[in-house]
């Protein structure tokens, strides 16, 4: 199997030390394996994505000495693929429209049962208020959710090689109902959710290894389940440790003081950046 991996930044701000570490790790692993490294621009959220940020990200990656194979994959050029996947799930009766606001969801969940988790990797676990509404009644402002109560699957697994969670992990629908709740598949202003879009992209680019930060480990069970539902292959996963500052605090993705462009302007070299992130 050819090793194929990707770096998938969202073009909503500058590239930071944490991103640089992720990109360098994925790039170096691909090159060491004689495989392919791809650049994917996660611009699914068109309300926040900016072409200027993508240009800056590409410039920073090139400055770091990274090269990628083939053309850049932009999510904004694949809305049709996402739409088709949602239509297939809808045709199987697995989706419903949802008009709940964040506030509605918080209010519905305000009387928690003891021992039942309230928050999952996507935030508050959806209490199922709109479940059962027919798709024919969808209104323009509605989100589309996956009805996990109508989903059935054998126990699924994925293989993880990262330092914190190495091993084989099992995913069950019952577990997802409890820890994630019915996930959003699309929103009025977003052709597909993060989870749905990236599993379709990974399959479309025949990604064999997903290499990304440990903060996304918790998102993997749902993504594994979506692969099963859509008949997509499952890559191997490697969630790398997150870069921390001198005090041990995780670097925020939005901390502009850590922007690569800023270090570069101050005279740092690409080797300095590699050293700073411990490579
Ligand atoms: N675009 C995501 C991020 O910047 C990464 C997606 C992924 O690697 O699955 O956090």
mmCIF file of C-alpha atoms and ligand atoms in Angstrom:
data_model
loop_
_atom_site.group_PDB
_atom_site.id
_atom_site.type_symbol
_atom_site.label_atom_id
_atom_site.label_comp_id
_atom_site.label_asym_id
_atom_site.label_seq_id
_atom_site.Cartn_x
_atom_site.Cartn_y
_atom_site.Cartn_z
ATOM 1 C CA UNK A 1 0.000 0.000 0.000
ATOM 2 C CA UNK A 2 1.381 3.418 -0.918
ATOM 3 C CA UNK A 3 1.672 5.811 1.990
ATOM 4 C CA UNK A 4 -0.548 8.812 1.248
ATOM 5 C CA UNK A 5 -1.136 11.540 3.783
ATOM 6 C CA UNK A 6 -2.264 15.145 3.865
ATOM 7 C CA UNK A 7 -2.016 18.402 5.769
ATOM 8 C CA UNK A 8 -5.446 20.051 5.982
ATOM 9 C CA UNK A 9 -5.374 23.584 7.405
ATOM 10 C CA UNK A 10 -8.448 25.806 7.545
ATOM 11 C CA UNK A 11 -7.649 29.128 5.817
ATOM 12 C CA UNK A 12 -9.055 31.218 8.646
ATOM 13 C CA UNK A 13 -5.806 32.663 9.991
ATOM 14 C CA UNK A 14 -2.035 32.436 9.731
ATOM 15 C CA UNK A 15 -0.007 29.245 10.049
ATOM 16 C CA UNK A 16 1.287 28.777 13.600
ATOM 17 C CA UNK A 17 4.019 26.727 15.205
ATOM 18 C CA UNK A 18 1.464 23.998 15.984
ATOM 19 C CA UNK A 19 0.415 23.815 12.322
ATOM 20 C CA UNK A 20 4.038 23.807 11.208
ATOM 21 C CA UNK A 21 4.716 20.833 13.477
ATOM 22 C CA UNK A 22 1.735 18.956 12.051
ATOM 23 C CA UNK A 23 2.669 19.713 8.446
ATOM 24 C CA UNK A 24 6.358 18.838 8.953
ATOM 25 C CA UNK A 25 5.476 15.597 10.774
ATOM 26 C CA UNK A 26 3.095 14.427 8.045
ATOM 27 C CA UNK A 27 5.464 15.535 5.292
ATOM 28 C CA UNK A 28 8.505 13.843 6.833
ATOM 29 C CA UNK A 29 6.610 10.589 7.477
ATOM 30 C CA UNK A 30 5.380 10.508 3.881
ATOM 31 C CA UNK A 31 8.806 11.202 2.423
ATOM 32 C CA UNK A 32 10.479 8.639 4.724
ATOM 33 C CA UNK A 33 7.977 6.025 3.516
ATOM 34 C CA UNK A 34 8.528 6.972 -0.137
ATOM 35 C CA UNK A 35 4.878 8.048 -0.238
ATOM 36 C CA UNK A 36 2.789 11.090 -1.093
ATOM 37 C CA UNK A 37 2.037 14.261 0.814
ATOM 38 C CA UNK A 38 -0.973 16.360 -0.171
ATOM 39 C CA UNK A 39 -2.149 19.828 0.756
ATOM 40 C CA UNK A 40 -5.864 20.120 1.410
ATOM 41 C CA UNK A 41 -7.510 23.435 2.157
ATOM 42 C CA UNK A 42 -10.383 22.933 4.598
ATOM 43 C CA UNK A 43 -12.433 25.916 3.453
ATOM 44 C CA UNK A 44 -15.822 24.283 4.069
ATOM 45 C CA UNK A 45 -16.828 27.172 6.328
ATOM 46 C CA UNK A 46 -17.136 29.859 3.678
ATOM 47 C CA UNK A 47 -18.137 32.445 6.276
ATOM 48 C CA UNK A 48 -14.616 32.300 7.753
ATOM 49 C CA UNK A 49 -12.304 31.037 4.987
ATOM 50 C CA UNK A 50 -10.297 33.669 3.061
ATOM 51 C CA UNK A 51 -8.184 33.188 -0.102
ATOM 52 C CA UNK A 52 -5.566 35.561 1.391
ATOM 53 C CA UNK A 53 -5.022 33.138 4.255
ATOM 54 C CA UNK A 54 -4.653 30.243 1.863
ATOM 55 C CA UNK A 55 -2.014 32.192 -0.091
ATOM 56 C CA UNK A 56 -0.153 32.972 3.134
ATOM 57 C CA UNK A 57 -0.344 29.320 4.277
ATOM 58 C CA UNK A 58 1.076 28.115 0.979
ATOM 59 C CA UNK A 59 3.865 30.681 1.147
ATOM 60 C CA UNK A 60 4.746 29.658 4.721
ATOM 61 C CA UNK A 61 4.774 25.954 3.852
ATOM 62 C CA UNK A 62 7.055 26.556 0.868
ATOM 63 C CA UNK A 63 9.345 28.673 3.024
ATOM 64 C CA UNK A 64 9.510 25.780 5.504
ATOM 65 C CA UNK A 65 10.789 23.642 2.630
ATOM 66 C CA UNK A 66 7.648 21.559 2.134
ATOM 67 C CA UNK A 67 6.531 20.361 -1.255
ATOM 68 C CA UNK A 68 3.238 18.639 -1.932
ATOM 69 C CA UNK A 69 2.110 16.281 -4.643
ATOM 70 C CA UNK A 70 -0.535 17.080 -7.208
ATOM 71 C CA UNK A 71 -2.900 20.015 -7.149
ATOM 72 C CA UNK A 72 -4.210 21.536 -3.913
ATOM 73 C CA UNK A 73 -7.545 19.994 -2.892
ATOM 74 C CA UNK A 74 -10.022 22.706 -1.872
ATOM 75 C CA UNK A 75 -13.204 21.664 -0.120
ATOM 76 C CA UNK A 76 -15.062 24.554 -1.751
ATOM 77 C CA UNK A 77 -14.554 22.761 -5.100
ATOM 78 C CA UNK A 78 -16.245 19.562 -3.864
ATOM 79 C CA UNK A 79 -19.637 20.678 -2.564
ATOM 80 C CA UNK A 80 -21.348 18.391 -5.117
ATOM 81 C CA UNK A 81 -19.654 15.313 -3.608
ATOM 82 C CA UNK A 82 -20.809 16.238 -0.102
ATOM 83 C CA UNK A 83 -24.335 16.989 -1.287
ATOM 84 C CA UNK A 84 -24.562 13.624 -3.070
ATOM 85 C CA UNK A 85 -23.468 11.772 0.083
ATOM 86 C CA UNK A 86 -26.113 13.546 2.176
ATOM 87 C CA UNK A 87 -28.755 12.783 -0.456
ATOM 88 C CA UNK A 88 -27.799 9.093 -0.298
ATOM 89 C CA UNK A 89 -28.162 9.049 3.485
ATOM 90 C CA UNK A 90 -31.463 10.949 3.217
ATOM 91 C CA UNK A 91 -32.763 8.426 0.672
ATOM 92 C CA UNK A 92 -32.033 5.680 3.221
ATOM 93 C CA UNK A 93 -34.183 7.527 5.782
ATOM 94 C CA UNK A 94 -31.213 8.285 8.042
ATOM 95 C CA UNK A 95 -31.449 12.078 8.207
ATOM 96 C CA UNK A 96 -33.783 14.731 9.551
ATOM 97 C CA UNK A 97 -33.943 18.515 9.415
ATOM 98 C CA UNK A 98 -33.154 20.353 12.633
ATOM 99 C CA UNK A 99 -34.130 23.902 13.506
ATOM 100 C CA UNK A 100 -32.674 23.956 17.035
ATOM 101 C CA UNK A 101 -30.439 26.860 17.977
ATOM 102 C CA UNK A 102 -27.553 26.468 20.421
ATOM 103 C CA UNK A 103 -29.781 28.028 23.035
ATOM 104 C CA UNK A 104 -32.614 25.509 22.367
ATOM 105 C CA UNK A 105 -30.148 22.639 22.757
ATOM 106 C CA UNK A 106 -28.742 24.014 25.993
ATOM 107 C CA UNK A 107 -32.252 24.528 27.384
ATOM 108 C CA UNK A 108 -33.378 21.012 26.417
ATOM 109 C CA UNK A 109 -30.294 19.571 28.060
ATOM 110 C CA UNK A 110 -30.583 21.653 31.215
ATOM 111 C CA UNK A 111 -31.967 18.779 33.318
ATOM 112 C CA UNK A 112 -29.147 16.263 32.866
ATOM 113 C CA UNK A 113 -29.491 12.725 34.098
ATOM 114 C CA UNK A 114 -26.809 11.686 36.498
ATOM 115 C CA UNK A 115 -23.918 9.860 34.860
ATOM 116 C CA UNK A 116 -24.992 10.770 31.324
ATOM 117 C CA UNK A 117 -22.362 12.888 29.537
ATOM 118 C CA UNK A 118 -23.543 16.296 28.296
ATOM 119 C CA UNK A 119 -20.648 17.186 26.024
ATOM 120 C CA UNK A 120 -18.999 15.238 23.234
ATOM 121 C CA UNK A 121 -16.304 16.112 20.677
ATOM 122 C CA UNK A 122 -18.822 18.314 18.851
ATOM 123 C CA UNK A 123 -19.912 20.239 21.917
ATOM 124 C CA UNK A 124 -23.214 19.669 23.645
ATOM 125 C CA UNK A 125 -24.742 16.270 22.882
ATOM 126 C CA UNK A 126 -27.910 16.863 20.872
ATOM 127 C CA UNK A 127 -30.963 15.755 22.895
ATOM 128 C CA UNK A 128 -32.903 14.675 19.786
ATOM 129 C CA UNK A 129 -35.608 17.360 19.829
ATOM 130 C CA UNK A 130 -36.170 17.368 16.035
ATOM 131 C CA UNK A 131 -35.587 13.623 15.517
ATOM 132 C CA UNK A 132 -38.352 12.109 13.410
ATOM 133 C CA UNK A 133 -39.119 15.264 11.422
ATOM 134 C CA UNK A 134 -39.443 14.294 7.746
ATOM 135 C CA UNK A 135 -36.907 15.693 5.277
ATOM 136 C CA UNK A 136 -39.816 16.914 3.128
ATOM 137 C CA UNK A 137 -40.493 19.459 5.863
ATOM 138 C CA UNK A 138 -36.972 20.909 5.828
ATOM 139 C CA UNK A 139 -36.952 24.709 5.870
ATOM 140 C CA UNK A 140 -34.194 26.900 4.373
ATOM 141 C CA UNK A 141 -32.561 27.683 7.740
ATOM 142 C CA UNK A 142 -32.470 24.064 8.981
ATOM 143 C CA UNK A 143 -29.399 21.947 9.632
ATOM 144 C CA UNK A 144 -29.427 18.287 8.596
ATOM 145 C CA UNK A 145 -28.642 15.673 11.233
ATOM 146 C CA UNK A 146 -27.867 11.985 11.069
ATOM 147 C CA UNK A 147 -30.400 9.903 13.012
ATOM 148 C CA UNK A 148 -28.215 7.495 14.977
ATOM 149 C CA UNK A 149 -31.306 5.776 16.390
ATOM 150 C CA UNK A 150 -31.985 4.458 12.859
ATOM 151 C CA UNK A 151 -28.381 3.418 12.234
ATOM 152 C CA UNK A 152 -27.125 -0.062 12.754
ATOM 153 C CA UNK A 153 -23.562 -1.331 12.412
ATOM 154 C CA UNK A 154 -21.342 -4.107 13.679
ATOM 155 C CA UNK A 155 -18.539 -3.119 16.057
ATOM 156 C CA UNK A 156 -16.027 -1.184 13.940
ATOM 157 C CA UNK A 157 -12.364 -0.546 14.589
ATOM 158 C CA UNK A 158 -9.529 1.760 13.636
ATOM 159 C CA UNK A 159 -5.823 1.550 14.168
ATOM 160 C CA UNK A 160 -3.963 4.350 15.932
ATOM 161 C CA UNK A 161 -0.185 4.708 16.074
ATOM 162 C CA UNK A 162 0.159 8.063 17.860
ATOM 163 C CA UNK A 163 1.925 8.235 21.247
ATOM 164 C CA UNK A 164 -1.083 8.858 23.508
ATOM 165 C CA UNK A 165 -3.600 6.318 22.187
ATOM 166 C CA UNK A 166 -1.606 3.680 20.277
ATOM 167 C CA UNK A 167 -3.587 0.510 19.585
ATOM 168 C CA UNK A 168 -6.806 -0.689 18.019
ATOM 169 C CA UNK A 169 -9.968 1.188 18.994
ATOM 170 C CA UNK A 170 -13.519 -0.088 18.781
ATOM 171 C CA UNK A 171 -16.485 2.025 17.710
ATOM 172 C CA UNK A 172 -20.123 1.081 18.249
ATOM 173 C CA UNK A 173 -23.321 2.914 17.343
ATOM 174 C CA UNK A 174 -24.485 2.591 20.943
ATOM 175 C CA UNK A 175 -21.282 4.295 22.091
ATOM 176 C CA UNK A 176 -21.740 7.125 19.600
ATOM 177 C CA UNK A 177 -25.347 7.688 20.636
ATOM 178 C CA UNK A 178 -24.120 8.216 24.165
ATOM 179 C CA UNK A 179 -20.946 10.213 23.587
ATOM 180 C CA UNK A 180 -21.679 12.222 20.415
ATOM 181 C CA UNK A 181 -25.444 12.255 19.793
ATOM 182 C CA UNK A 182 -27.025 12.779 16.356
ATOM 183 C CA UNK A 183 -24.299 14.667 14.457
ATOM 184 C CA UNK A 184 -24.892 17.568 12.104
ATOM 185 C CA UNK A 185 -24.153 16.675 8.470
ATOM 186 C CA UNK A 186 -24.771 20.086 6.904
ATOM 187 C CA UNK A 187 -25.827 23.592 7.844
ATOM 188 C CA UNK A 188 -27.511 26.269 5.746
ATOM 189 C CA UNK A 189 -24.207 28.141 5.391
ATOM 190 C CA UNK A 190 -21.996 25.034 5.263
ATOM 191 C CA UNK A 191 -22.343 22.403 2.518
ATOM 192 C CA UNK A 192 -21.131 19.680 4.875
ATOM 193 C CA UNK A 193 -19.960 19.342 8.442
ATOM 194 C CA UNK A 194 -16.270 18.996 9.211
ATOM 195 C CA UNK A 195 -16.639 15.239 9.914
ATOM 196 C CA UNK A 196 -18.578 14.407 6.763
ATOM 197 C CA UNK A 197 -16.416 16.515 4.453
ATOM 198 C CA UNK A 198 -13.109 15.149 5.673
ATOM 199 C CA UNK A 199 -14.076 11.458 5.442
ATOM 200 C CA UNK A 200 -15.227 12.048 1.857
ATOM 201 C CA UNK A 201 -12.032 13.964 1.075
ATOM 202 C CA UNK A 202 -9.795 11.307 2.633
ATOM 203 C CA UNK A 203 -11.498 8.634 0.536
ATOM 204 C CA UNK A 204 -11.419 10.815 -2.587
ATOM 205 C CA UNK A 205 -7.679 11.349 -2.204
ATOM 206 C CA UNK A 206 -7.084 7.687 -1.226
ATOM 207 C CA UNK A 207 -5.429 8.800 2.006
ATOM 208 C CA UNK A 208 -3.802 5.790 3.715
ATOM 209 C CA UNK A 209 -2.582 7.634 6.839
ATOM 210 C CA UNK A 210 -4.286 10.499 8.648
ATOM 211 C CA UNK A 211 -1.633 12.406 10.614
ATOM 212 C CA UNK A 212 -2.947 15.256 12.758
ATOM 213 C CA UNK A 213 -2.966 16.700 16.267
ATOM 214 C CA UNK A 214 -4.103 14.807 19.346
ATOM 215 C CA UNK A 215 -6.971 17.292 19.775
ATOM 216 C CA UNK A 216 -8.742 15.485 16.921
ATOM 217 C CA UNK A 217 -8.421 11.981 18.362
ATOM 218 C CA UNK A 218 -11.890 12.225 19.913
ATOM 219 C CA UNK A 219 -13.408 13.038 16.528
ATOM 220 C CA UNK A 220 -12.128 9.779 15.051
ATOM 221 C CA UNK A 221 -14.861 7.332 16.250
ATOM 222 C CA UNK A 222 -17.598 9.339 14.519
ATOM 223 C CA UNK A 223 -15.465 9.672 11.385
ATOM 224 C CA UNK A 224 -14.855 5.905 11.431
ATOM 225 C CA UNK A 225 -18.598 5.347 11.657
ATOM 226 C CA UNK A 226 -19.318 7.719 8.742
ATOM 227 C CA UNK A 227 -16.805 5.760 6.646
ATOM 228 C CA UNK A 228 -18.774 2.599 7.371
ATOM 229 C CA UNK A 229 -22.101 4.237 6.586
ATOM 230 C CA UNK A 230 -20.857 5.565 3.238
ATOM 231 C CA UNK A 231 -18.877 2.464 2.278
ATOM 232 C CA UNK A 232 -15.520 4.280 2.410
ATOM 233 C CA UNK A 233 -12.147 2.786 3.342
ATOM 234 C CA UNK A 234 -10.583 3.491 6.743
ATOM 235 C CA UNK A 235 -7.076 4.949 6.869
ATOM 236 C CA UNK A 236 -4.614 4.357 9.679
ATOM 237 C CA UNK A 237 -4.468 7.192 12.229
ATOM 238 C CA UNK A 238 -1.559 8.932 13.895
ATOM 239 C CA UNK A 239 -2.480 11.708 16.326
ATOM 240 C CA UNK A 240 0.702 13.498 17.282
ATOM 241 C CA UNK A 241 1.332 15.332 20.551
ATOM 242 C CA UNK A 242 0.482 19.023 20.592
ATOM 243 C CA UNK A 243 3.134 21.681 20.806
ATOM 244 C CA UNK A 244 3.210 23.380 24.175
ATOM 245 C CA UNK A 245 4.813 26.597 25.332
ATOM 246 C CA UNK A 246 7.609 26.784 27.898
ATOM 247 C CA UNK A 247 5.024 26.681 30.715
ATOM 248 C CA UNK A 248 3.503 23.476 29.321
ATOM 249 C CA UNK A 249 0.373 25.212 28.048
ATOM 250 C CA UNK A 250 -1.007 24.028 24.720
ATOM 251 C CA UNK A 251 -0.409 26.610 21.988
ATOM 252 C CA UNK A 252 -3.655 28.188 20.884
ATOM 253 C CA UNK A 253 -4.372 27.959 17.185
ATOM 254 C CA UNK A 254 -5.214 31.651 17.247
ATOM 255 C CA UNK A 255 -2.140 32.962 19.019
ATOM 256 C CA UNK A 256 -0.735 35.291 16.354
ATOM 257 C CA UNK A 257 2.480 35.764 18.308
ATOM 258 C CA UNK A 258 3.330 32.216 17.157
ATOM 259 C CA UNK A 259 2.607 32.858 13.482
ATOM 260 C CA UNK A 260 5.315 31.442 11.218
ATOM 261 C CA UNK A 261 5.361 34.650 9.153
ATOM 262 C CA UNK A 262 6.178 36.601 12.269
ATOM 263 C CA UNK A 263 9.142 34.398 13.200
ATOM 264 C CA UNK A 264 10.329 34.666 9.623
ATOM 265 C CA UNK A 265 10.099 38.474 9.692
ATOM 266 C CA UNK A 266 12.144 38.427 12.862
ATOM 267 C CA UNK A 267 14.923 36.534 11.077
ATOM 268 C CA UNK A 268 14.242 32.886 12.014
ATOM 269 C CA UNK A 269 15.236 30.211 9.476
ATOM 270 C CA UNK A 270 13.202 27.094 8.603
ATOM 271 C CA UNK A 271 15.751 25.105 10.646
ATOM 272 C CA UNK A 272 15.033 27.343 13.649
ATOM 273 C CA UNK A 273 11.332 26.482 13.313
ATOM 274 C CA UNK A 274 12.100 22.753 13.134
ATOM 275 C CA UNK A 275 14.203 23.105 16.285
ATOM 276 C CA UNK A 276 11.511 25.113 18.077
ATOM 277 C CA UNK A 277 8.917 22.398 17.519
ATOM 278 C CA UNK A 278 11.338 19.673 18.546
ATOM 279 C CA UNK A 279 12.062 18.118 15.161
HETATM 280 N N1 LIG B 1 -8.908 21.380 9.199
HETATM 281 C C1 LIG B 1 -8.708 20.734 10.473
HETATM 282 C C2 LIG B 1 -7.962 21.662 11.414
HETATM 283 O O1 LIG B 1 -7.351 22.618 10.963
HETATM 284 C C3 LIG B 1 -7.947 19.436 10.357
HETATM 285 C C4 LIG B 1 -8.730 18.372 9.733
HETATM 286 C C5 LIG B 1 -8.157 16.981 9.888
HETATM 287 O O2 LIG B 1 -6.944 16.805 9.824
HETATM 288 O O3 LIG B 1 -8.939 16.064 10.028
HETATM 289 O O4 LIG B 1 -7.997 21.457 12.609
#
